[in-house]
Amino acid sequence: MANKSNGKKMSATKKILYSMLIGLVVGLILHYTIPDGIVKQKVLIDGVFYILGQGFVRLLQMLVVPLVFFSITTGVMQMKDVSQFGRVAVRTLILYLITTAVGVIFAFFMSYLFKQGIGMSLSGVSKPEINSDQAPSFIETIVNIIPKNPIGSLADGEMLQIIFWAFLTGIVCGKFTGDLKPIVDIIESGNSFMMKVTGLIMKIAPIGVFALIARIFTDVGLGIVGPLLKFLGAVLTAMVLLILVIYLPLIMLSSKAGPKQFFKKVLPVYTFAFSSASSNATIPLTLSSCDSLGIPREISSFTIPLGATINMNGTAIYQGRAVIFIANAFGIHLTMANLVTVVLTAVLSSIGTAGVPGSGMIMLSMVLTSVGLPVEGVSLIMSVERIVDMFRTALNVTGDVVATFISANQENLLDKERYLSDEVASMEGLEI
Ligand code: ASP
């Protein structure tokens, strides 16, 4: 299946990219040509674009819980070498934590170059609707991984609990395949059912992506970016730095094919994560991109949902940058010990950050509180929140794929032929 209609697969990627660009252009034209009023707000922003964009995101969200459950369970059940899997999982986890910490440090560095938020006026700043109680403590997050009620976890979409339960189910079913044959059959059929439903829904991805992007730019235009250029500039350059200094060398060391091959295959995932601002909603497509990279499902079905939940490279950069920006805006000096605390808290908070829009901002309150900064400072950067969220989500998801790719490669688990093929992230092999 891997080489089936390559031309068509390429055009699927292009379609998503084009729809993003068209969404941007259409959004900007509408923003600047249609006067504020009912047509712009109710018919376009909260009407057509909302229905198409949010409808698509919800369709994907609808897939996430059963897809994650069935694909982890099937993967673990079929696992031939448990210790090898353990090594890949641990390596991926370590890479997740290290890249997140490095992201914060890069954000500090870029904040320094961009001369922070000095001189910002704090007058007229409205208090954000945010409160640090929303952020769970680290210990609580760890204990919470064990579900009290697995059915409840599935119903509530508690990702870490679902991963835990799916893993356990996979181990038991793999060990007692004979005794548990009816359950094993249901799980295997459930898995192929979910792949087929995912394939069907992904066919409308270009429309969803167009509507998501067009909605944002019809609403905000480019005007909001100006006053916060320094904030955005430091965030974006720190992201580029992470890609150039960490991701690229790691990918180049792992693959002789070079980074171009890798990024070509990750591009559709990047664009969709960008449009939806949700790592969770992107999981179906991220798994598909891992397939095209030659990563076995046994690995990706575990590391990708885990990464979508705990690996937040982009969010960490945003938090590091926000801390410096807010401290300077309030004229508060941060010591070296404070900065170390911020790195640690940002790493821990990324574990508790759900892969949904805006959660990084909620967790930012925990990071600010850890060094005694005022939580109200978040209001200074709120106007660009959605735009920053799009960039950080794209990086969050890319980071998941990079770490998974590197770890799988180190164990010689990559299907090199598939990696070198022209296949890109699409619903290859999932068509019904
Ligand atoms: N939206 C991000 C994600 O889904 C999380 C965040 O708000 O930073 O990965």
mmCIF file with all atom_site columns, C-alpha atoms in Angstrom, residues 64-133:
data_model
loop_
_atom_site.group_PDB
_atom_site.id
_atom_site.type_symbol
_atom_site.label_atom_id
_atom_site.label_alt_id
_atom_site.label_comp_id
_atom_site.label_asym_id
_atom_site.label_entity_id
_atom_site.label_seq_id
_atom_site.pdbx_PDB_ins_code
_atom_site.Cartn_x
_atom_site.Cartn_y
_atom_site.Cartn_z
_atom_site.occupancy
_atom_site.B_iso_or_equiv
_atom_site.pdbx_formal_charge
_atom_site.auth_seq_id
_atom_site.auth_comp_id
_atom_site.auth_asym_id
_atom_site.auth_atom_id
_atom_site.pdbx_PDB_model_num
ATOM 1  C CA . VAL A 1 64  ? -9.207  10.544 19.305 1.00 0.00 ? 64  VAL A CA 1
ATOM 2  C CA . VAL A 1 65  ? -10.341 8.419  22.278 1.00 0.00 ? 65  VAL A CA 1
ATOM 3  C CA . PRO A 1 66  ? -11.299 5.234  20.390 1.00 0.00 ? 66  PRO A CA 1
ATOM 4  C CA . LEU A 1 67  ? -8.387  5.632  17.981 1.00 0.00 ? 67  LEU A CA 1
ATOM 5  C CA . VAL A 1 68  ? -5.839  6.002  20.772 1.00 0.00 ? 68  VAL A CA 1
ATOM 6  C CA . PHE A 1 69  ? -7.364  3.182  22.789 1.00 0.00 ? 69  PHE A CA 1
ATOM 7  C CA . PHE A 1 70  ? -7.555  0.666  19.937 1.00 0.00 ? 70  PHE A CA 1
ATOM 8  C CA . SER A 1 71  ? -4.229  1.549  18.395 1.00 0.00 ? 71  SER A CA 1
ATOM 9  C CA . ILE A 1 72  ? -2.285  1.344  21.666 1.00 0.00 ? 72  ILE A CA 1
ATOM 10 C CA . THR A 1 73  ? -3.996  -1.890 22.666 1.00 0.00 ? 73  THR A CA 1
ATOM 11 C CA . THR A 1 74  ? -3.427  -3.488 19.263 1.00 0.00 ? 74  THR A CA 1
ATOM 12 C CA . GLY A 1 75  ? 0.181   -2.258 19.179 1.00 0.00 ? 75  GLY A CA 1
ATOM 13 C CA . VAL A 1 76  ? 1.009   -3.554 22.661 1.00 0.00 ? 76  VAL A CA 1
ATOM 14 C CA . MET A 1 77  ? -0.784  -6.839 22.012 1.00 0.00 ? 77  MET A CA 1
ATOM 15 C CA . GLN A 1 78  ? 1.339   -7.488 18.924 1.00 0.00 ? 78  GLN A CA 1
ATOM 16 C CA . MET A 1 79  ? 4.563   -6.330 20.509 1.00 0.00 ? 79  MET A CA 1
ATOM 17 C CA . LYS A 1 80  ? 7.258   -8.931 19.957 1.00 0.00 ? 80  LYS A CA 1
ATOM 18 C CA . ASP A 1 81  ? 10.018  -7.509 22.098 1.00 0.00 ? 81  ASP A CA 1
ATOM 19 C CA . VAL A 1 82  ? 8.777   -5.815 25.255 1.00 0.00 ? 82  VAL A CA 1
ATOM 20 C CA . SER A 1 83  ? 12.222  -4.739 26.436 1.00 0.00 ? 83  SER A CA 1
ATOM 21 C CA . GLN A 1 84  ? 12.938  -3.113 23.091 1.00 0.00 ? 84  GLN A CA 1
ATOM 22 C CA . PHE A 1 85  ? 9.662   -1.252 23.315 1.00 0.00 ? 85  PHE A CA 1
ATOM 23 C CA . GLY A 1 86  ? 10.578  -0.186 26.859 1.00 0.00 ? 86  GLY A CA 1
ATOM 24 C CA . ARG A 1 87  ? 13.874  1.251  25.643 1.00 0.00 ? 87  ARG A CA 1
ATOM 25 C CA . VAL A 1 88  ? 12.172  3.223  22.864 1.00 0.00 ? 88  VAL A CA 1
ATOM 26 C CA . ALA A 1 89  ? 9.530   4.513  25.282 1.00 0.00 ? 89  ALA A CA 1
ATOM 27 C CA . VAL A 1 90  ? 12.092  5.642  27.869 1.00 0.00 ? 90  VAL A CA 1
ATOM 28 C CA . ARG A 1 91  ? 14.296  7.253  25.236 1.00 0.00 ? 91  ARG A CA 1
ATOM 29 C CA . THR A 1 92  ? 11.343  9.107  23.759 1.00 0.00 ? 92  THR A CA 1
ATOM 30 C CA . LEU A 1 93  ? 10.278  10.274 27.200 1.00 0.00 ? 93  LEU A CA 1
ATOM 31 C CA . ILE A 1 94  ? 13.765  11.597 27.947 1.00 0.00 ? 94  ILE A CA 1
ATOM 32 C CA . LEU A 1 95  ? 13.874  13.375 24.600 1.00 0.00 ? 95  LEU A CA 1
ATOM 33 C CA . TYR A 1 96  ? 10.470  14.892 25.353 1.00 0.00 ? 96  TYR A CA 1
ATOM 34 C CA . LEU A 1 97  ? 11.704  16.301 28.647 1.00 0.00 ? 97  LEU A CA 1
ATOM 35 C CA . ILE A 1 98  ? 15.061  17.527 27.356 1.00 0.00 ? 98  ILE A CA 1
ATOM 36 C CA . THR A 1 99  ? 13.672  19.255 24.262 1.00 0.00 ? 99  THR A CA 1
ATOM 37 C CA . THR A 1 100 ? 11.052  20.965 26.391 1.00 0.00 ? 100 THR A CA 1
ATOM 38 C CA . ALA A 1 101 ? 13.688  22.252 28.835 1.00 0.00 ? 101 ALA A CA 1
ATOM 39 C CA . VAL A 1 102 ? 15.941  23.406 25.983 1.00 0.00 ? 102 VAL A CA 1
ATOM 40 C CA . GLY A 1 103 ? 12.955  25.213 24.465 1.00 0.00 ? 103 GLY A CA 1
ATOM 41 C CA . VAL A 1 104 ? 12.564  27.332 27.610 1.00 0.00 ? 104 VAL A CA 1
ATOM 42 C CA . ILE A 1 105 ? 16.280  28.165 27.623 1.00 0.00 ? 105 ILE A CA 1
ATOM 43 C CA . PHE A 1 106 ? 16.150  29.229 23.971 1.00 0.00 ? 106 PHE A CA 1
ATOM 44 C CA . ALA A 1 107 ? 13.174  31.420 24.823 1.00 0.00 ? 107 ALA A CA 1
ATOM 45 C CA . PHE A 1 108 ? 15.247  33.147 27.534 1.00 0.00 ? 108 PHE A CA 1
ATOM 46 C CA . PHE A 1 109 ? 18.027  33.694 25.082 1.00 0.00 ? 109 PHE A CA 1
ATOM 47 C CA . MET A 1 110 ? 15.774  35.182 22.432 1.00 0.00 ? 110 MET A CA 1
ATOM 48 C CA . SER A 1 111 ? 13.991  37.343 24.994 1.00 0.00 ? 111 SER A CA 1
ATOM 49 C CA . TYR A 1 112 ? 17.360  38.808 25.838 1.00 0.00 ? 112 TYR A CA 1
ATOM 50 C CA . LEU A 1 113 ? 18.055  39.555 22.175 1.00 0.00 ? 113 LEU A CA 1
ATOM 51 C CA . PHE A 1 114 ? 14.623  41.081 21.654 1.00 0.00 ? 114 PHE A CA 1
ATOM 52 C CA . LYS A 1 115 ? 14.979  43.257 24.737 1.00 0.00 ? 115 LYS A CA 1
ATOM 53 C CA . GLN A 1 116 ? 11.903  41.855 26.472 1.00 0.00 ? 116 GLN A CA 1
ATOM 54 C CA . GLY A 1 117 ? 8.771   43.843 27.284 1.00 0.00 ? 117 GLY A CA 1
ATOM 55 C CA . ILE A 1 118 ? 10.448  46.880 28.758 1.00 0.00 ? 118 ILE A CA 1
ATOM 56 C CA . GLY A 1 119 ? 8.461   50.061 28.569 1.00 0.00 ? 119 GLY A CA 1
ATOM 57 C CA . MET A 1 120 ? 5.063   48.460 28.043 1.00 0.00 ? 120 MET A CA 1
ATOM 58 C CA . SER A 1 121 ? 2.245   50.430 29.498 1.00 0.00 ? 121 SER A CA 1
ATOM 59 C CA . LEU A 1 122 ? 0.249   48.496 32.034 1.00 0.00 ? 122 LEU A CA 1
ATOM 60 C CA . SER A 1 123 ? -2.615  50.953 32.151 1.00 0.00 ? 123 SER A CA 1
ATOM 61 C CA . GLY A 1 124 ? -5.890  49.795 30.707 1.00 0.00 ? 124 GLY A CA 1
ATOM 62 C CA . VAL A 1 125 ? -4.955  46.187 31.072 1.00 0.00 ? 125 VAL A CA 1
ATOM 63 C CA . SER A 1 126 ? -7.971  44.065 31.766 1.00 0.00 ? 126 SER A CA 1
ATOM 64 C CA . LYS A 1 127 ? -7.708  41.216 34.240 1.00 0.00 ? 127 LYS A CA 1
ATOM 65 C CA . PRO A 1 128 ? -7.643  37.912 32.435 1.00 0.00 ? 128 PRO A CA 1
ATOM 66 C CA . GLU A 1 129 ? -10.106 35.234 33.335 1.00 0.00 ? 129 GLU A CA 1
ATOM 67 C CA . ILE A 1 130 ? -7.461  32.914 34.543 1.00 0.00 ? 130 ILE A CA 1
ATOM 68 C CA . ASN A 1 131 ? -6.683  31.403 37.840 1.00 0.00 ? 131 ASN A CA 1
ATOM 69 C CA . SER A 1 132 ? -3.804  29.324 38.998 1.00 0.00 ? 132 SER A CA 1
ATOM 70 C CA . ASP A 1 133 ? -6.100  26.840 40.779 1.00 0.00 ? 133 ASP A CA 1
#
